[in-house]
Amino acid sequence: MTRFYESGYQVFRPEPAVLEWAKHALDGARRALDDPAMDHWYQCERTWFVGIDALNNDSAGRIGSSPALCGAAVDFASEHCGGWLPLHKAQVSGVFAGYPRPRAGES
């Protein structure tokens, strides 16, 4: 915990529950990339997916049938950082072959 207060960050070990949650997040991100309703988030001639609010998680981090996001990092934030606030829908960002291409209106 000393590292957090000195440097502003903390490293946590991998945890099975977080790795399981990440599998659900990856599935959700792939669905977002394939969702025609999300096409407006593709930029730079479809080489960059900006994806604001693209992950369909709830305020506890659940994605579909996943459990809530949990683990040492959540516990740490809850105990030492003023609590664990409800989560906002997450951003999904991805880059693809050919990136960067010009954005619309750029030469």
mmCIF file of N, CA and C in Angstrom:
data_model
loop_
_atom_site.group_PDB
_atom_site.id
_atom_site.type_symbol
_atom_site.label_atom_id
_atom_site.label_comp_id
_atom_site.label_asym_id
_atom_site.label_seq_id
_atom_site.Cartn_x
_atom_site.Cartn_y
_atom_site.Cartn_z
ATOM 1 N N MET A 1 0.827 -1.199 0.000
ATOM 2 C CA MET A 1 0.000 0.000 0.000
ATOM 3 C C MET A 1 0.867 1.257 0.000
ATOM 4 N N THR A 2 2.078 1.160 0.533
ATOM 5 C CA THR A 2 2.972 2.310 0.542
ATOM 6 C C THR A 2 3.217 2.809 -0.871
ATOM 7 N N ARG A 3 3.393 1.878 -1.827
ATOM 8 C CA ARG A 3 3.632 2.269 -3.215
ATOM 9 C C ARG A 3 2.508 3.158 -3.729
ATOM 10 N N PHE A 4 1.276 2.812 -3.418
ATOM 11 C CA PHE A 4 0.139 3.584 -3.893
ATOM 12 C C PHE A 4 0.225 5.034 -3.406
ATOM 13 N N TYR A 5 0.529 5.217 -2.141
ATOM 14 C CA TYR A 5 0.567 6.569 -1.592
ATOM 15 C C TYR A 5 1.801 7.346 -2.039
ATOM 16 N N GLU A 6 2.859 6.661 -2.417
ATOM 17 C CA GLU A 6 4.062 7.342 -2.894
ATOM 18 C C GLU A 6 4.016 7.619 -4.394
ATOM 19 N N SER A 7 3.484 6.674 -5.169
ATOM 20 C CA SER A 7 3.549 6.802 -6.623
ATOM 21 C C SER A 7 2.193 7.028 -7.284
ATOM 22 N N GLY A 8 1.111 6.747 -6.590
ATOM 23 C CA GLY A 8 -0.212 6.928 -7.163
ATOM 24 C C GLY A 8 -0.752 5.714 -7.889
ATOM 25 N N TYR A 9 -0.042 4.596 -7.828
ATOM 26 C CA TYR A 9 -0.552 3.368 -8.433
ATOM 27 C C TYR A 9 -0.190 2.169 -7.576
ATOM 28 N N GLN A 10 -0.890 1.082 -7.820
ATOM 29 C CA GLN A 10 -0.657 -0.159 -7.094
ATOM 30 C C GLN A 10 -0.791 -1.317 -8.076
ATOM 31 N N VAL A 11 0.068 -2.288 -7.989
ATOM 32 C CA VAL A 11 0.009 -3.480 -8.826
ATOM 33 C C VAL A 11 -0.627 -4.603 -8.017
ATOM 34 N N PHE A 12 -1.581 -5.293 -8.625
ATOM 35 C CA PHE A 12 -2.247 -6.409 -7.967
ATOM 36 C C PHE A 12 -1.947 -7.690 -8.729
ATOM 37 N N ARG A 13 -1.817 -8.769 -8.006
ATOM 38 C CA ARG A 13 -1.556 -10.071 -8.622
ATOM 39 C C ARG A 13 -2.777 -10.542 -9.412
ATOM 40 N N PRO A 14 -2.551 -11.345 -10.437
ATOM 41 C CA PRO A 14 -3.693 -11.933 -11.155
ATOM 42 C C PRO A 14 -4.554 -12.762 -10.199
ATOM 43 N N GLU A 15 -5.850 -12.708 -10.413
ATOM 44 C CA GLU A 15 -6.796 -13.447 -9.576
ATOM 45 C C GLU A 15 -7.766 -14.202 -10.471
ATOM 46 N N PRO A 16 -8.097 -15.433 -10.119
ATOM 47 C CA PRO A 16 -9.035 -16.205 -10.943
ATOM 48 C C PRO A 16 -10.358 -15.480 -11.201
ATOM 49 N N ALA A 17 -10.909 -14.822 -10.203
ATOM 50 C CA ALA A 17 -12.196 -14.142 -10.392
ATOM 51 C C ALA A 17 -12.083 -12.995 -11.396
ATOM 52 N N VAL A 18 -10.972 -12.282 -11.357
ATOM 53 C CA VAL A 18 -10.780 -11.170 -12.298
ATOM 54 C C VAL A 18 -10.526 -11.713 -13.708
ATOM 55 N N LEU A 19 -9.763 -12.776 -13.810
ATOM 56 C CA LEU A 19 -9.518 -13.387 -15.116
ATOM 57 C C LEU A 19 -10.821 -13.915 -15.723
ATOM 58 N N GLU A 20 -11.683 -14.485 -14.906
ATOM 59 C CA GLU A 20 -12.989 -14.948 -15.397
ATOM 60 C C GLU A 20 -13.825 -13.763 -15.867
ATOM 61 N N TRP A 21 -13.817 -12.674 -15.093
ATOM 62 C CA TRP A 21 -14.547 -11.466 -15.492
ATOM 63 C C TRP A 21 -13.991 -10.939 -16.819
ATOM 64 N N ALA A 22 -12.674 -10.964 -16.981
ATOM 65 C CA ALA A 22 -12.048 -10.458 -18.205
ATOM 66 C C ALA A 22 -12.492 -11.256 -19.426
ATOM 67 N N LYS A 23 -12.738 -12.553 -19.270
ATOM 68 C CA LYS A 23 -13.251 -13.354 -20.385
ATOM 69 C C LYS A 23 -14.614 -12.832 -20.837
ATOM 70 N N HIS A 24 -15.471 -12.501 -19.871
ATOM 71 C CA HIS A 24 -16.779 -11.923 -20.205
ATOM 72 C C HIS A 24 -16.603 -10.560 -20.864
ATOM 73 N N ALA A 25 -15.665 -9.771 -20.363
ATOM 74 C CA ALA A 25 -15.416 -8.443 -20.941
ATOM 75 C C ALA A 25 -14.931 -8.570 -22.385
ATOM 76 N N LEU A 26 -14.068 -9.540 -22.655
ATOM 77 C CA LEU A 26 -13.589 -9.754 -24.016
ATOM 78 C C LEU A 26 -14.745 -10.137 -24.936
ATOM 79 N N ASP A 27 -15.603 -11.034 -24.480
ATOM 80 C CA ASP A 27 -16.781 -11.406 -25.280
ATOM 81 C C ASP A 27 -17.665 -10.181 -25.537
ATOM 82 N N GLY A 28 -17.880 -9.377 -24.500
ATOM 83 C CA GLY A 28 -18.690 -8.167 -24.653
ATOM 84 C C GLY A 28 -18.052 -7.167 -25.601
ATOM 85 N N ALA A 29 -16.735 -7.041 -25.547
ATOM 86 C CA ALA A 29 -16.031 -6.127 -26.453
ATOM 87 C C ALA A 29 -16.155 -6.600 -27.897
ATOM 88 N N ARG A 30 -16.028 -7.894 -28.110
ATOM 89 C CA ARG A 30 -16.179 -8.433 -29.465
ATOM 90 C C ARG A 30 -17.589 -8.196 -29.995
ATOM 91 N N ARG A 31 -18.587 -8.350 -29.134
ATOM 92 C CA ARG A 31 -19.966 -8.071 -29.558
ATOM 93 C C ARG A 31 -20.114 -6.605 -29.950
ATOM 94 N N ALA A 32 -19.495 -5.712 -29.186
ATOM 95 C CA ALA A 32 -19.573 -4.287 -29.496
ATOM 96 C C ALA A 32 -18.931 -3.992 -30.852
ATOM 97 N N LEU A 33 -17.794 -4.606 -31.127
ATOM 98 C CA LEU A 33 -17.109 -4.389 -32.409
ATOM 99 C C LEU A 33 -17.958 -4.842 -33.589
ATOM 100 N N ASP A 34 -18.780 -5.875 -33.382
ATOM 101 C CA ASP A 34 -19.610 -6.428 -34.449
ATOM 102 C C ASP A 34 -21.009 -5.836 -34.515
ATOM 103 N N ASP A 35 -21.377 -4.998 -33.566
ATOM 104 C CA ASP A 35 -22.733 -4.458 -33.483
ATOM 105 C C ASP A 35 -22.906 -3.292 -34.460
ATOM 106 N N PRO A 36 -23.795 -3.413 -35.451
ATOM 107 C CA PRO A 36 -24.000 -2.300 -36.394
ATOM 108 C C PRO A 36 -24.387 -0.991 -35.702
ATOM 109 N N ALA A 37 -25.018 -1.076 -34.533
ATOM 110 C CA ALA A 37 -25.388 0.143 -33.808
ATOM 111 C C ALA A 37 -24.160 0.892 -33.280
ATOM 112 N N MET A 38 -23.011 0.230 -33.258
ATOM 113 C CA MET A 38 -21.769 0.844 -32.772
ATOM 114 C C MET A 38 -20.877 1.335 -33.912
ATOM 115 N N ASP A 39 -21.337 1.203 -35.155
ATOM 116 C CA ASP A 39 -20.497 1.587 -36.301
ATOM 117 C C ASP A 39 -20.002 3.027 -36.226
ATOM 118 N N HIS A 40 -20.775 3.899 -35.596
ATOM 119 C CA HIS A 40 -20.354 5.308 -35.517
ATOM 120 C C HIS A 40 -19.076 5.495 -34.694
ATOM 121 N N TRP A 41 -18.656 4.484 -33.942
ATOM 122 C CA TRP A 41 -17.426 4.587 -33.156
ATOM 123 C C TRP A 41 -16.176 4.228 -33.958
ATOM 124 N N TYR A 42 -16.350 3.735 -35.161
ATOM 125 C CA TYR A 42 -15.179 3.479 -36.013
ATOM 126 C C TYR A 42 -14.704 4.794 -36.612
ATOM 127 N N GLN A 43 -13.414 5.048 -36.490
ATOM 128 C CA GLN A 43 -12.781 6.253 -37.017
ATOM 129 C C GLN A 43 -11.588 5.841 -37.877
ATOM 130 N N CYS A 44 -10.972 6.808 -38.500
ATOM 131 C CA CYS A 44 -9.728 6.598 -39.255
ATOM 132 C C CYS A 44 -9.888 5.458 -40.258
ATOM 133 N N GLU A 45 -10.941 5.580 -41.076
ATOM 134 C CA GLU A 45 -11.218 4.594 -42.123
ATOM 135 C C GLU A 45 -11.338 3.179 -41.541
ATOM 136 N N ARG A 46 -12.036 3.080 -40.430
ATOM 137 C CA ARG A 46 -12.317 1.816 -39.713
ATOM 138 C C ARG A 46 -11.066 1.121 -39.178
ATOM 139 N N THR A 47 -10.009 1.885 -38.923
ATOM 140 C CA THR A 47 -8.819 1.292 -38.318
ATOM 141 C C THR A 47 -8.752 1.560 -36.819
ATOM 142 N N TRP A 48 -9.701 2.331 -36.284
ATOM 143 C CA TRP A 48 -9.736 2.642 -34.852
ATOM 144 C C TRP A 48 -11.186 2.601 -34.386
ATOM 145 N N PHE A 49 -11.447 1.824 -33.351
ATOM 146 C CA PHE A 49 -12.765 1.773 -32.721
ATOM 147 C C PHE A 49 -12.655 2.527 -31.413
ATOM 148 N N VAL A 50 -13.323 3.676 -31.322
ATOM 149 C CA VAL A 50 -13.249 4.529 -30.134
ATOM 150 C C VAL A 50 -14.099 3.954 -29.001
ATOM 151 N N GLY A 51 -15.311 3.543 -29.281
ATOM 152 C CA GLY A 51 -16.152 2.765 -28.389
ATOM 153 C C GLY A 51 -16.531 3.343 -27.045
ATOM 154 N N ILE A 52 -16.904 4.619 -26.975
ATOM 155 C CA ILE A 52 -17.373 5.201 -25.720
ATOM 156 C C ILE A 52 -18.666 4.486 -25.298
ATOM 157 N N ASP A 53 -18.737 4.066 -24.053
ATOM 158 C CA ASP A 53 -19.915 3.365 -23.502
ATOM 159 C C ASP A 53 -20.265 2.095 -24.286
ATOM 160 N N ALA A 54 -19.291 1.463 -24.905
ATOM 161 C CA ALA A 54 -19.572 0.325 -25.786
ATOM 162 C C ALA A 54 -19.708 -1.002 -25.048
ATOM 163 N N LEU A 55 -19.111 -1.140 -23.878
ATOM 164 C CA LEU A 55 -19.234 -2.399 -23.141
ATOM 165 C C LEU A 55 -20.527 -2.359 -22.343
ATOM 166 N N ASN A 56 -21.353 -3.354 -22.526
ATOM 167 C CA ASN A 56 -22.680 -3.354 -21.907
ATOM 168 C C ASN A 56 -22.633 -3.920 -20.486
ATOM 169 N N ASN A 57 -21.878 -3.258 -19.614
ATOM 170 C CA ASN A 57 -21.792 -3.673 -18.210
ATOM 171 C C ASN A 57 -22.782 -2.876 -17.360
ATOM 172 N N ASP A 58 -23.141 -3.462 -16.215
ATOM 173 C CA ASP A 58 -24.008 -2.736 -15.288
ATOM 174 C C ASP A 58 -23.156 -1.999 -14.255
ATOM 175 N N SER A 59 -23.781 -1.400 -13.278
ATOM 176 C CA SER A 59 -23.058 -0.566 -12.305
ATOM 177 C C SER A 59 -22.131 -1.354 -11.382
ATOM 178 N N ALA A 60 -22.287 -2.693 -11.349
ATOM 179 C CA ALA A 60 -21.380 -3.540 -10.565
ATOM 180 C C ALA A 60 -20.332 -4.210 -11.460
ATOM 181 N N GLY A 61 -20.372 -3.908 -12.758
ATOM 182 C CA GLY A 61 -19.419 -4.481 -13.684
ATOM 183 C C GLY A 61 -19.865 -5.778 -14.317
ATOM 184 N N ARG A 62 -21.070 -6.228 -14.003
ATOM 185 C CA ARG A 62 -21.557 -7.472 -14.608
ATOM 186 C C ARG A 62 -21.792 -7.258 -16.101
ATOM 187 N N ILE A 63 -21.356 -8.249 -16.889
ATOM 188 C CA ILE A 63 -21.531 -8.222 -18.337
ATOM 189 C C ILE A 63 -22.263 -9.501 -18.701
ATOM 190 N N GLY A 64 -23.506 -9.383 -19.114
ATOM 191 C CA GLY A 64 -24.296 -10.585 -19.388
ATOM 192 C C GLY A 64 -24.443 -11.403 -18.126
ATOM 193 N N SER A 65 -23.977 -12.644 -18.172
ATOM 194 C CA SER A 65 -24.115 -13.537 -17.022
ATOM 195 C C SER A 65 -22.889 -13.540 -16.116
ATOM 196 N N SER A 66 -21.979 -12.606 -16.318
ATOM 197 C CA SER A 66 -20.766 -12.591 -15.496
ATOM 198 C C SER A 66 -21.078 -12.178 -14.063
ATOM 199 N N PRO A 67 -20.183 -12.535 -13.152
ATOM 200 C CA PRO A 67 -20.311 -11.998 -11.797
ATOM 201 C C PRO A 67 -19.908 -10.520 -11.794
ATOM 202 N N ALA A 68 -20.180 -9.857 -10.708
ATOM 203 C CA ALA A 68 -19.737 -8.471 -10.550
ATOM 204 C C ALA A 68 -18.210 -8.426 -10.549
ATOM 205 N N LEU A 69 -17.653 -7.331 -10.986
ATOM 206 C CA LEU A 69 -16.212 -7.137 -10.913
ATOM 207 C C LEU A 69 -15.814 -7.136 -9.440
ATOM 208 N N CYS A 70 -14.815 -7.939 -9.090
ATOM 209 C CA CYS A 70 -14.411 -8.056 -7.697
ATOM 210 C C CYS A 70 -12.915 -8.334 -7.640
ATOM 211 N N GLY A 71 -12.394 -8.457 -6.446
ATOM 212 C CA GLY A 71 -10.990 -8.801 -6.267
ATOM 213 C C GLY A 71 -10.262 -7.796 -5.397
ATOM 214 N N ALA A 72 -8.969 -7.986 -5.297
ATOM 215 C CA ALA A 72 -8.148 -7.166 -4.409
ATOM 216 C C ALA A 72 -8.180 -5.693 -4.780
ATOM 217 N N ALA A 73 -8.206 -5.371 -6.065
ATOM 218 C CA ALA A 73 -8.230 -3.964 -6.480
ATOM 219 C C ALA A 73 -9.538 -3.296 -6.059
ATOM 220 N N VAL A 74 -10.655 -4.003 -6.222
ATOM 221 C CA VAL A 74 -11.952 -3.475 -5.794
ATOM 222 C C VAL A 74 -11.961 -3.310 -4.278
ATOM 223 N N ASP A 75 -11.462 -4.315 -3.567
ATOM 224 C CA ASP A 75 -11.394 -4.233 -2.103
ATOM 225 C C ASP A 75 -10.515 -3.061 -1.667
ATOM 226 N N PHE A 76 -9.373 -2.891 -2.339
ATOM 227 C CA PHE A 76 -8.463 -1.802 -2.000
ATOM 228 C C PHE A 76 -9.143 -0.441 -2.196
ATOM 229 N N ALA A 77 -9.771 -0.261 -3.352
ATOM 230 C CA ALA A 77 -10.453 1.012 -3.615
ATOM 231 C C ALA A 77 -11.572 1.248 -2.615
ATOM 232 N N SER A 78 -12.289 0.194 -2.273
ATOM 233 C CA SER A 78 -13.384 0.326 -1.307
ATOM 234 C C SER A 78 -12.886 0.757 0.068
ATOM 235 N N GLU A 79 -11.745 0.229 0.478
ATOM 236 C CA GLU A 79 -11.218 0.489 1.809
ATOM 237 C C GLU A 79 -10.356 1.747 1.907
ATOM 238 N N HIS A 80 -9.648 2.096 0.832
ATOM 239 C CA HIS A 80 -8.636 3.151 0.938
ATOM 240 C C HIS A 80 -8.850 4.342 0.017
ATOM 241 N N CYS A 81 -9.844 4.298 -0.836
ATOM 242 C CA CYS A 81 -10.008 5.366 -1.827
ATOM 243 C C CYS A 81 -11.401 5.981 -1.795
ATOM 244 N N GLY A 82 -12.037 5.921 -0.680
ATOM 245 C CA GLY A 82 -13.335 6.562 -0.548
ATOM 246 C C GLY A 82 -14.512 5.720 -0.996
ATOM 247 N N GLY A 83 -14.293 4.442 -1.173
ATOM 248 C CA GLY A 83 -15.385 3.554 -1.555
ATOM 249 C C GLY A 83 -15.321 3.147 -3.013
ATOM 250 N N TRP A 84 -16.207 2.242 -3.379
ATOM 251 C CA TRP A 84 -16.314 1.749 -4.744
ATOM 252 C C TRP A 84 -17.608 2.301 -5.312
ATOM 253 N N LEU A 85 -17.489 3.195 -6.265
ATOM 254 C CA LEU A 85 -18.662 3.849 -6.839
ATOM 255 C C LEU A 85 -19.310 2.972 -7.908
ATOM 256 N N PRO A 86 -20.574 3.223 -8.211
ATOM 257 C CA PRO A 86 -21.204 2.499 -9.316
ATOM 258 C C PRO A 86 -20.418 2.734 -10.609
ATOM 259 N N LEU A 87 -20.247 1.684 -11.364
ATOM 260 C CA LEU A 87 -19.471 1.776 -12.590
ATOM 261 C C LEU A 87 -20.318 2.285 -13.746
ATOM 262 N N HIS A 88 -19.688 3.050 -14.594
ATOM 263 C CA HIS A 88 -20.277 3.552 -15.828
ATOM 264 C C HIS A 88 -20.023 2.516 -16.912
ATOM 265 N N LYS A 89 -20.796 2.499 -17.959
ATOM 266 C CA LYS A 89 -20.507 1.601 -19.074
ATOM 267 C C LYS A 89 -19.092 1.879 -19.570
ATOM 268 N N ALA A 90 -18.363 0.827 -19.858
ATOM 269 C CA ALA A 90 -16.938 0.960 -20.168
ATOM 270 C C ALA A 90 -16.686 1.283 -21.636
ATOM 271 N N GLN A 91 -15.543 1.891 -21.870
ATOM 272 C CA GLN A 91 -15.066 2.162 -23.219
ATOM 273 C C GLN A 91 -14.375 0.913 -23.758
ATOM 274 N N VAL A 92 -14.586 0.643 -25.022
ATOM 275 C CA VAL A 92 -13.864 -0.415 -25.732
ATOM 276 C C VAL A 92 -13.081 0.293 -26.822
ATOM 277 N N SER A 93 -11.779 0.199 -26.772
ATOM 278 C CA SER A 93 -10.951 0.841 -27.777
ATOM 279 C C SER A 93 -10.126 -0.222 -28.485
ATOM 280 N N GLY A 94 -10.055 -0.144 -29.793
ATOM 281 C CA GLY A 94 -9.272 -1.109 -30.551
ATOM 282 C C GLY A 94 -8.681 -0.471 -31.786
ATOM 283 N N VAL A 95 -7.515 -0.933 -32.172
ATOM 284 C CA VAL A 95 -6.889 -0.482 -33.416
ATOM 285 C C VAL A 95 -6.687 -1.698 -34.311
ATOM 286 N N PHE A 96 -6.710 -1.451 -35.596
ATOM 287 C CA PHE A 96 -6.671 -2.525 -36.583
ATOM 288 C C PHE A 96 -5.603 -2.235 -37.628
ATOM 289 N N ALA A 97 -5.303 -3.250 -38.428
ATOM 290 C CA ALA A 97 -4.278 -3.136 -39.463
ATOM 291 C C ALA A 97 -4.496 -1.874 -40.286
ATOM 292 N N GLY A 98 -3.437 -1.149 -40.516
ATOM 293 C CA GLY A 98 -3.503 0.079 -41.290
ATOM 294 C C GLY A 98 -3.596 1.346 -40.472
ATOM 295 N N TYR A 99 -3.844 1.204 -39.161
ATOM 296 C CA TYR A 99 -3.926 2.383 -38.295
ATOM 297 C C TYR A 99 -2.560 3.048 -38.217
ATOM 298 N N PRO A 100 -2.461 4.352 -38.223
ATOM 299 C CA PRO A 100 -3.552 5.323 -38.319
ATOM 300 C C PRO A 100 -3.807 5.750 -39.759
ATOM 301 N N ARG A 101 -5.053 5.877 -40.068
ATOM 302 C CA ARG A 101 -5.505 6.453 -41.318
ATOM 303 C C ARG A 101 -6.121 7.797 -40.965
ATOM 304 N N PRO A 102 -6.309 8.670 -41.941
ATOM 305 C CA PRO A 102 -6.900 9.978 -41.611
ATOM 306 C C PRO A 102 -8.314 9.839 -41.060
ATOM 307 N N ARG A 103 -8.631 10.702 -40.131
ATOM 308 C CA ARG A 103 -10.018 10.801 -39.660
ATOM 309 C C ARG A 103 -10.812 11.558 -40.699
ATOM 310 N N ALA A 104 -12.120 11.449 -40.626
ATOM 311 C CA ALA A 104 -12.980 12.181 -41.541
ATOM 312 C C ALA A 104 -12.638 13.666 -41.489
ATOM 313 N N GLY A 105 -12.432 14.258 -42.632
ATOM 314 C CA GLY A 105 -12.110 15.690 -42.700
ATOM 315 C C GLY A 105 -10.630 16.003 -42.630
ATOM 316 N N GLU A 106 -9.802 15.009 -42.339
ATOM 317 C CA GLU A 106 -8.347 15.233 -42.293
ATOM 318 C C GLU A 106 -7.735 14.880 -43.651
ATOM 319 N N SER A 107 -6.673 15.577 -43.987
ATOM 320 C CA SER A 107 -5.971 15.248 -45.239
ATOM 321 C C SER A 107 -4.854 14.277 -44.968
#
